[in-house]
CSV table of C-alpha atoms in Angstrom, one decimal:
chain,number,residue,atom,x,y,z
A,1,MET,CA,0.4,-0.2,-0.4
A,2,LEU,CA,2.8,2.3,1.1
A,3,ASP,CA,4.2,1.7,-2.6
A,4,PHE,CA,1.4,2.2,-4.2
A,5,LEU,CA,1.2,5.8,-2.5
A,6,ASN,CA,4.5,6.2,-2.8
A,7,TYR,CA,4.4,5.6,-6.2
A,8,THR,CA,0.9,7.8,-7.1
A,9,LEU,CA,3.2,11.1,-5.4
A,10,ILE,CA,6.2,11.1,-7.4
A,11,VAL,CA,3.6,10.5,-10.3
A,12,PHE,CA,1.2,13.7,-9.7
A,13,SER,CA,3.7,15.5,-8.3
A,14,PHE,CA,5.1,15.3,-12.0
A,15,PHE,CA,2.3,16.6,-13.5
A,16,TYR,CA,1.9,19.1,-11.0
A,17,CYS,CA,5.6,20.8,-11.4
A,18,THR,CA,5.9,20.4,-15.4
A,19,TYR,CA,2.3,22.7,-15.5
A,20,ILE,CA,3.4,25.1,-13.2
A,21,LEU,CA,7.2,25.3,-14.8
A,22,TRP,CA,5.2,25.5,-18.2
A,23,GLN,CA,2.9,28.1,-17.2
A,24,ILE,CA,5.9,29.9,-15.8
A,25,ILE,CA,8.0,29.9,-19.3
A,26,SER,CA,4.5,31.1,-21.0
A,27,TRP,CA,4.5,34.2,-18.2
A,28,LEU,CA,8.0,35.3,-18.3
A,29,ALA,CA,7.5,34.0,-22.5
A,30,ALA,CA,5.0,37.4,-22.9
A,31,PRO,CA,5.7,40.8,-23.0
A,32,SER,CA,4.4,43.6,-20.9
A,33,TYR,CA,2.0,44.9,-22.7
A,34,THR,CA,1.5,49.0,-23.3
A,35,ALA,CA,-0.9,51.1,-24.2
A,36,THR,CA,-1.8,53.3,-26.9
A,37,THR,CA,-3.5,55.7,-26.3
A,38,GLN,CA,-4.3,58.5,-28.9
A,39,GLY,CA,-7.0,57.8,-30.5
A,40,LEU,CA,-9.2,56.0,-28.9
A,41,HIS,CA,-13.2,55.6,-30.2
A,42,THR,CA,-14.5,52.9,-28.4
A,43,LYS,CA,-17.6,53.5,-26.2
A,44,VAL,CA,-17.3,51.0,-23.2
A,45,SER,CA,-20.3,49.6,-20.7
A,46,ILE,CA,-18.8,49.9,-17.5
A,47,ILE,CA,-20.7,47.1,-15.7
A,48,ILE,CA,-20.3,47.1,-11.4
A,49,PRO,CA,-22.7,44.2,-10.1
A,50,CYS,CA,-23.2,44.5,-6.1
A,51,ARG,CA,-24.7,43.4,-3.8
A,52,ASN,CA,-25.2,45.1,-0.8
A,53,GLU,CA,-21.8,47.2,-0.9
A,54,GLU,CA,-22.9,50.7,0.5
A,55,LYS,CA,-19.2,50.0,2.1
A,56,ASN,CA,-17.4,50.0,-1.2
A,57,ILE,CA,-19.4,51.2,-3.8
A,58,GLY,CA,-18.9,54.7,-3.7
A,59,ASN,CA,-15.2,54.5,-3.6
A,60,CYS,CA,-15.5,52.3,-6.9
A,61,LEU,CA,-17.4,54.5,-8.4
A,62,GLN,CA,-15.3,58.0,-7.6
A,63,ALA,CA,-12.5,55.6,-9.5
A,64,ILE,CA,-13.7,55.5,-12.3
A,65,LEU,CA,-15.4,58.5,-12.7
A,66,LYS,CA,-11.5,59.1,-12.5
A,67,GLN,CA,-10.6,57.6,-15.3
A,68,ASP,CA,-8.5,59.5,-17.8
A,69,TYR,CA,-10.8,58.1,-20.9
A,70,SER,CA,-12.8,60.1,-22.7
A,71,SER,CA,-16.2,60.3,-20.6
A,72,SER,CA,-18.1,60.5,-23.3
A,73,LEU,CA,-17.6,57.5,-24.7
A,74,ILE,CA,-18.1,55.6,-20.8
A,75,GLU,CA,-21.6,54.4,-19.9
A,76,ILE,CA,-21.3,53.4,-16.3
A,77,ILE,CA,-23.9,50.7,-15.4
A,78,VAL,CA,-24.3,49.6,-11.8
A,79,ALA,CA,-25.9,46.7,-11.7
A,80,ASP,CA,-27.5,46.0,-8.1
A,81,ASP,CA,-27.8,41.8,-7.1
A,82,TYR,CA,-31.1,42.7,-5.2
A,83,SER,CA,-29.3,44.5,-2.1
A,84,GLU,CA,-30.8,45.4,1.2
A,85,ASP,CA,-28.8,48.2,1.8
A,86,ASN,CA,-28.2,51.2,0.7
A,87,THR,CA,-26.1,50.5,-1.5
A,88,LYS,CA,-28.3,52.6,-4.4
A,89,GLU,CA,-28.5,55.9,-2.4
A,90,VAL,CA,-24.7,55.6,-2.0
A,91,ALA,CA,-24.4,54.5,-6.0
A,92,GLU,CA,-26.7,57.5,-7.1
A,93,ARG,CA,-25.6,60.5,-4.8
A,94,THR,CA,-21.8,59.1,-6.4
A,95,LEU,CA,-22.6,59.3,-10.4
A,96,LEU,CA,-25.4,62.1,-9.7
A,97,ASN,CA,-23.3,65.1,-10.7
A,98,SER,CA,-21.0,63.5,-12.7
A,99,ASN,CA,-20.6,63.9,-16.5
A,100,TYR,CA,-21.0,60.6,-16.7
A,101,SER,CA,-23.8,58.5,-18.7
A,102,TRP,CA,-24.5,56.2,-16.5
A,103,LYS,CA,-28.3,54.0,-15.0
A,104,TYR,CA,-29.2,52.0,-11.9
A,105,VAL,CA,-30.7,48.5,-12.4
A,106,LYS,CA,-32.1,46.3,-10.2
A,107,VAL,CA,-33.0,42.7,-10.2
A,108,GLU,CA,-36.4,42.2,-7.9
A,109,TYR,CA,-36.2,39.0,-6.9
A,110,SER,CA,-34.9,37.9,-3.9
A,111,PHE,CA,-33.6,34.7,-5.5
A,112,SER,CA,-31.8,36.7,-7.9
A,113,ASN,CA,-27.4,36.4,-8.1
A,114,LYS,CA,-25.4,38.2,-9.5
A,115,LYS,CA,-24.7,36.7,-13.7
A,116,LYS,CA,-29.1,37.5,-13.9
A,117,ALA,CA,-27.7,41.2,-12.3
A,118,ILE,CA,-24.3,41.4,-14.9
A,119,GLU,CA,-28.1,40.4,-18.0
A,120,ALA,CA,-29.3,42.7,-16.7
A,121,ALA,CA,-27.2,45.4,-17.1
A,122,ILE,CA,-25.8,43.7,-20.4
A,123,LEU,CA,-29.4,44.5,-21.9
A,124,CYS,CA,-29.3,48.1,-21.7
A,125,SER,CA,-26.2,48.3,-22.0
A,126,SER,CA,-24.9,50.4,-25.8
A,127,GLY,CA,-21.1,50.0,-25.1
A,128,GLU,CA,-18.8,48.0,-28.2
A,129,LEU,CA,-17.1,47.1,-25.9
A,130,ILE,CA,-18.1,45.6,-21.6
A,131,LEU,CA,-16.2,45.7,-18.6
A,132,VAL,CA,-17.1,44.3,-15.4
A,133,THR,CA,-15.4,45.5,-12.3
A,134,ASP,CA,-16.7,44.0,-9.0
A,135,ALA,CA,-18.0,47.2,-6.7
A,136,ASP,CA,-15.3,46.3,-3.3
A,137,CYS,CA,-12.7,47.0,-5.9
A,138,ILE,CA,-10.2,49.6,-7.3
A,139,ALA,CA,-9.7,50.7,-10.7
A,140,GLN,CA,-6.5,52.6,-11.5
A,141,GLU,CA,-7.3,55.3,-13.9
A,142,LYS,CA,-5.4,54.0,-16.7
A,143,TRP,CA,-7.5,50.6,-16.9
A,144,ILE,CA,-10.2,51.7,-19.5
A,145,SER,CA,-7.6,53.1,-21.8
A,146,THR,CA,-5.4,50.3,-21.7
A,147,ILE,CA,-8.2,47.9,-22.5
A,148,VAL,CA,-9.8,49.6,-25.2
A,149,SER,CA,-5.9,50.1,-26.3
A,150,MET,CA,-5.5,46.6,-26.2
A,151,TYR,CA,-9.2,45.5,-27.4
A,152,GLU,CA,-8.7,48.3,-30.5
A,153,GLN,CA,-5.2,46.8,-31.5
A,154,HIS,CA,-5.9,43.1,-31.5
A,155,HIS,CA,-9.4,43.2,-31.6
A,156,TYR,CA,-9.5,40.7,-29.1
A,157,GLN,CA,-13.2,39.0,-27.9
A,158,MET,CA,-12.5,39.3,-24.2
A,159,ILE,CA,-9.9,40.6,-23.0
A,160,CYS,CA,-8.7,39.3,-18.4
A,161,GLY,CA,-6.6,41.3,-16.4
A,162,PRO,CA,-4.5,40.7,-13.0
A,163,VAL,CA,-5.9,41.3,-9.2
A,164,SER,CA,-4.4,41.9,-6.5
A,165,LEU,CA,-5.2,42.7,-2.4
A,166,ILE,CA,-4.4,44.8,-0.1
A,167,ARG,CA,-4.2,46.0,3.1
A,168,GLU,CA,-2.9,43.0,3.8
A,169,GLU,CA,-2.3,43.2,8.0
A,170,THR,CA,-3.0,39.8,9.5
A,171,ILE,CA,-1.6,36.7,8.0
A,172,CYS,CA,-4.7,35.8,6.6
A,173,GLU,CA,-5.2,38.1,4.5
A,174,LYS,CA,-1.2,38.1,3.5
A,175,TYR,CA,-1.9,34.4,2.5
A,176,GLN,CA,-4.5,35.3,-0.2
A,177,SER,CA,-2.6,38.3,-1.3
A,178,LEU,CA,0.0,36.2,-2.2
A,179,GLU,CA,-2.5,33.1,-3.4
A,180,VAL,CA,-4.6,36.5,-5.9
A,181,ALA,CA,-0.9,37.3,-7.0
A,182,GLY,CA,0.1,33.6,-8.2
A,183,LEU,CA,-3.3,32.9,-9.6
A,184,SER,CA,-3.6,36.1,-11.4
A,185,VAL,CA,-0.5,35.1,-13.5
A,186,LEU,CA,-1.9,32.0,-13.5
A,187,ALA,CA,-5.0,32.8,-15.5
A,188,GLY,CA,-2.6,35.1,-18.0
A,189,ALA,CA,-0.4,32.1,-18.7
A,190,GLY,CA,-2.8,30.7,-19.7
A,191,ILE,CA,-4.1,32.7,-22.2
A,192,PHE,CA,-1.1,32.8,-23.2
A,193,SER,CA,-0.4,29.4,-23.7
A,194,ASN,CA,-3.7,29.2,-25.1
A,195,ASN,CA,-4.8,26.5,-22.7
A,196,PRO,CA,-7.3,29.5,-20.9
A,197,LEU,CA,-8.0,27.6,-17.6
A,198,LEU,CA,-8.9,31.2,-15.5
A,199,CYS,CA,-9.6,34.2,-15.3
A,200,ASN,CA,-11.2,36.2,-12.0
A,201,GLY,CA,-14.3,38.4,-12.5
A,202,ALA,CA,-13.4,41.5,-10.6
A,203,ASN,CA,-11.0,42.3,-14.1
A,204,ILE,CA,-12.8,41.1,-17.7
A,205,ALA,CA,-13.8,42.4,-20.6
A,206,TYR,CA,-14.9,41.9,-24.3
A,207,THR,CA,-17.6,42.8,-26.5
A,208,ARG,CA,-21.0,42.8,-26.8
A,209,LYS,CA,-21.3,40.6,-30.0
A,210,ALA,CA,-19.3,38.4,-28.4
A,211,PHE,CA,-22.1,37.9,-25.1
A,212,ASP,CA,-24.6,37.9,-27.1
A,213,ALA,CA,-23.1,35.0,-29.8
A,214,VAL,CA,-21.8,32.3,-26.8
A,215,GLY,CA,-25.9,33.2,-26.0
A,216,GLY,CA,-25.0,34.5,-22.6
A,217,PHE,CA,-24.8,32.9,-19.3
A,218,LYS,CA,-27.0,29.9,-20.4
A,219,ASN,CA,-26.4,26.8,-19.8
A,220,ILE,CA,-23.7,28.3,-17.0
A,221,ASP,CA,-26.4,29.6,-14.8
A,222,SER,CA,-27.0,26.8,-12.8
A,223,THR,CA,-24.3,27.9,-10.4
A,224,PRO,CA,-24.7,31.6,-9.0
A,225,SER,CA,-20.5,31.9,-9.7
A,226,GLY,CA,-19.0,31.6,-13.0
A,227,ASP,CA,-19.5,35.0,-14.9
A,228,ASP,CA,-15.7,34.4,-14.9
A,229,THR,CA,-13.8,31.7,-15.5
A,230,LEU,CA,-17.1,29.7,-17.9
A,231,LEU,CA,-17.5,32.6,-19.5
A,232,LEU,CA,-14.3,32.4,-20.3
A,233,PHE,CA,-14.6,28.5,-21.8
A,234,LYS,CA,-17.2,29.6,-23.5
A,235,MET,CA,-15.6,32.8,-25.1
A,236,ARG,CA,-12.3,30.3,-26.2
A,237,LYS,CA,-14.6,27.0,-27.8
A,238,GLN,CA,-16.2,29.8,-30.0
A,239,PHE,CA,-13.9,32.7,-31.3
A,240,PRO,CA,-10.1,30.7,-30.9
A,241,GLY,CA,-7.3,32.4,-30.2
A,242,GLN,CA,-9.3,35.9,-29.4
A,243,ILE,CA,-9.0,36.5,-26.0
A,244,GLY,CA,-6.2,37.6,-24.1
A,245,PHE,CA,-4.7,38.9,-21.0
A,246,ALA,CA,-3.8,42.5,-20.2
A,247,LYS,CA,-0.2,42.3,-18.8
A,248,SER,CA,0.3,45.9,-17.2
A,249,LYS,CA,0.5,47.3,-14.1
A,250,ASN,CA,-1.9,49.8,-15.2
A,251,THR,CA,-4.9,47.4,-15.4
A,252,ILE,CA,-4.3,46.4,-12.0
A,253,ILE,CA,-8.1,46.4,-10.2
A,254,TYR,CA,-7.6,46.6,-6.5
A,255,THR,CA,-9.4,44.2,-3.9
A,256,GLN,CA,-9.5,43.5,-0.4
A,257,ALA,CA,-8.8,40.4,1.2
A,258,GLN,CA,-11.7,38.2,3.3
A,259,PRO,CA,-11.6,40.1,6.7
A,260,SER,CA,-11.3,35.1,8.6
A,261,TRP,CA,-10.7,32.3,7.4
A,262,HIS,CA,-13.6,31.3,7.4
A,263,GLN,CA,-14.7,33.7,5.1
A,264,PHE,CA,-11.7,32.7,2.6
A,265,ILE,CA,-12.8,29.4,3.0
A,266,GLN,CA,-17.1,30.1,1.7
A,267,GLN,CA,-15.4,32.0,-1.1
A,268,ARG,CA,-12.9,29.3,-1.5
A,269,ILE,CA,-15.0,26.6,-2.0
A,270,ARG,CA,-17.9,28.8,-3.8
A,271,TRP,CA,-15.3,29.4,-6.6
A,272,ALA,CA,-15.2,25.9,-6.3
A,273,SER,CA,-18.1,24.6,-7.1
A,274,LYS,CA,-18.6,26.4,-10.7
A,275,GLY,CA,-15.9,23.5,-11.2
A,276,PHE,CA,-18.4,21.6,-11.5
A,277,THR,CA,-20.1,22.4,-14.2
A,278,SER,CA,-16.9,23.6,-15.9
A,279,GLN,CA,-17.1,20.8,-18.8
A,280,ASN,CA,-13.5,21.1,-19.9
A,281,THR,CA,-11.0,18.1,-19.4
A,282,LEU,CA,-8.1,20.1,-19.1
A,283,ASN,CA,-9.4,22.5,-16.0
A,284,SER,CA,-10.4,18.8,-14.6
A,285,LEU,CA,-7.6,17.2,-15.4
A,286,VAL,CA,-5.7,20.3,-13.5
A,287,SER,CA,-7.4,20.4,-11.0
A,288,LEU,CA,-7.7,16.3,-9.9
A,289,VAL,CA,-3.7,17.0,-9.9
A,290,VAL,CA,-3.7,20.2,-8.0
A,291,PHE,CA,-6.3,18.6,-5.0
A,292,VAL,CA,-4.8,14.9,-5.4
A,293,THR,CA,-1.1,16.1,-4.7
A,294,ASN,CA,-1.7,18.9,-1.9
A,295,PHE,CA,-4.4,16.3,-0.3
A,296,LEU,CA,-1.5,12.7,-0.5
A,297,LEU,CA,1.5,15.4,1.1
A,298,PHE,CA,-1.7,15.7,3.5
A,299,MET,CA,-1.7,12.7,4.7
A,300,TYR,CA,1.9,12.6,5.1
A,301,MET,CA,2.4,15.2,6.8
A,302,LEU,CA,0.1,14.0,9.1
A,303,SER,CA,1.4,10.3,9.2
A,304,SER,CA,4.5,11.7,9.8
A,305,LEU,CA,3.2,13.6,12.6
A,306,VAL,CA,1.8,10.6,14.3
A,307,TYR,CA,4.8,8.6,13.7
A,308,PHE,CA,7.2,9.8,14.2
A,309,SER,CA,9.0,9.0,10.9
A,310,ILE,CA,10.2,10.6,7.6
A,311,ASN,CA,9.8,9.2,4.6
A,312,TRP,CA,11.6,10.0,2.0
A,313,VAL,CA,9.8,10.2,-1.0
A,314,PHE,CA,6.7,12.7,1.2
A,315,ILE,CA,10.3,14.3,1.4
A,316,THR,CA,11.4,15.2,-2.1
A,317,CYS,CA,8.0,16.0,-3.5
A,318,LEU,CA,7.3,18.8,-0.8
A,319,PHE,CA,10.1,20.4,-1.9
A,320,LEU,CA,9.8,20.3,-5.3
A,321,LYS,CA,6.6,21.4,-4.9
A,322,PHE,CA,7.7,24.4,-1.9
A,323,THR,CA,10.5,24.8,-5.6
A,324,ILE,CA,8.0,25.5,-8.3
A,325,ASP,CA,5.6,27.7,-6.6
A,326,PHE,CA,8.5,29.7,-5.0
A,327,LEU,CA,9.7,30.1,-8.6
A,328,LEU,CA,5.8,31.1,-9.5
A,329,LEU,CA,5.2,33.6,-6.3
A,330,THR,CA,9.0,34.9,-7.6
A,331,CYS,CA,7.0,36.1,-11.2
A,332,ALA,CA,3.9,36.8,-9.4
A,333,THR,CA,5.7,39.7,-7.2
A,334,GLU,CA,7.7,40.9,-8.9
A,335,PHE,CA,4.8,41.8,-11.0
A,336,PHE,CA,2.2,43.1,-8.2
A,337,ASP,CA,5.3,44.3,-6.1
A,338,LYS,CA,4.8,42.4,-3.4
A,339,LYS,CA,8.0,40.2,-3.0
A,340,ARG,CA,7.6,40.7,0.6
A,341,LEU,CA,5.1,38.2,0.4
A,342,LEU,CA,7.4,36.0,0.1
A,343,LEU,CA,8.9,36.3,4.0
A,344,TYR,CA,5.5,34.3,4.6
A,345,PHE,CA,6.5,31.9,1.9
A,346,ILE,CA,7.0,27.9,4.1
A,347,ILE,CA,4.0,29.0,6.7
A,348,CYS,CA,1.8,29.8,3.0
A,349,GLU,CA,2.3,26.4,1.7
A,350,PHE,CA,1.4,24.4,4.6
A,351,ILE,CA,-1.6,26.8,4.8
A,352,THR,CA,-2.5,25.6,1.0
A,353,ILE,CA,-2.4,22.2,1.5
A,354,VAL,CA,-4.1,21.9,3.9
A,355,TYR,CA,-6.8,24.0,3.2
A,356,VAL,CA,-7.0,23.0,-0.7
A,357,SER,CA,-6.8,19.0,0.7
A,358,TRP,CA,-10.8,21.0,2.6
A,359,VAL,CA,-12.3,22.5,-0.1
A,360,GLY,CA,-10.8,19.8,-2.3
A,361,LEU,CA,-13.1,17.7,0.0
A,362,THR,CA,-15.8,19.3,1.3
A,363,ALA,CA,-16.7,21.0,-1.7
A,364,SER,CA,-18.8,18.3,-3.2
A,365,PHE,CA,-21.5,18.4,-0.8
A,366,THR,CA,-21.0,21.3,1.6
A,367,GLY,CA,-23.1,24.5,1.3
A,368,TYR,CA,-21.4,28.1,1.6
A,369,SER,CA,-23.0,31.4,2.7
A,370,TRP,CA,-22.3,34.8,0.4
A,371,LYS,CA,-23.7,38.1,0.9
A,372,GLY,CA,-26.4,37.1,3.3
A,373,ARG,CA,-27.4,34.0,1.1
A,374,ASP,CA,-27.4,30.0,2.0
A,375,TYR,CA,-26.4,28.6,-1.5
């Protein structure tokens, strides 16, 4: 039995390290994007889905109002997913005296979700290009102009962008910041290698034409999440080679980490839930490799603690995983200017092994709570 487990760990660790190394090479091989902001003419609709975001929506909208892109080419649509607080009042107060065209669209039924709110906003949008960010996010002033420049230059049907966490104070927040940085690099690397596996709905753009062509969220609306990655898979199938990643520091969207471990786990279970409906073979295989590698390492860790024994296969595979993850996160922290977070690398690696094992085991049959709703 031990020989079988050793062999299994070796095989899965090999595939894990090979995949991550492939993505690192793809990321490093792709140049950073430099925008050309002269003569841009595309009308854009900025869609901000929100639910109970009275504390954040004002700052989010203020960042949009400070964009260096022509206000005459921007339409702002706040897509309210049945908020029960003062989100509407704060948003309208922020936008009321601006010189931007704006709309406030509210889904008026409690069993709504983020995708339904986005769909409602898109139905009444007039922009050629849809840009989506979340209400708890802050965009840099060149966000829109850089995305539009990339769109007009390459004619992509979908453009994904990087996301970074700010105000990391606790170890929980530092861990999330390091992980999200790594995930952003993997998102970009997957697109650069023409095998996109993930993106972040806090920083995503697509043409209205492409959204309509793939049927919007049709057939991926069985889960409340998936407005990003599941849509990415539909876009890739319909428009191969027409998906881009904005590898530019000007396009980084900033948001905050989940304040507690409980909320962090709830968020990750929500993220994992969309994987069950992805119908993407590579996504399923990579998810399996990541889960099995971490789970086996977790079991070996427990065994070592219980029996006070050292398994050299475990030590070797653990060392290899740490090494390849360190290389990935070195690339990520360099891009996001967060190299200080590498000081927490070792403890974060052990946290990853435990949490990935837990979420992988429980996500398929455990519900989660999000934005005041139970799923």
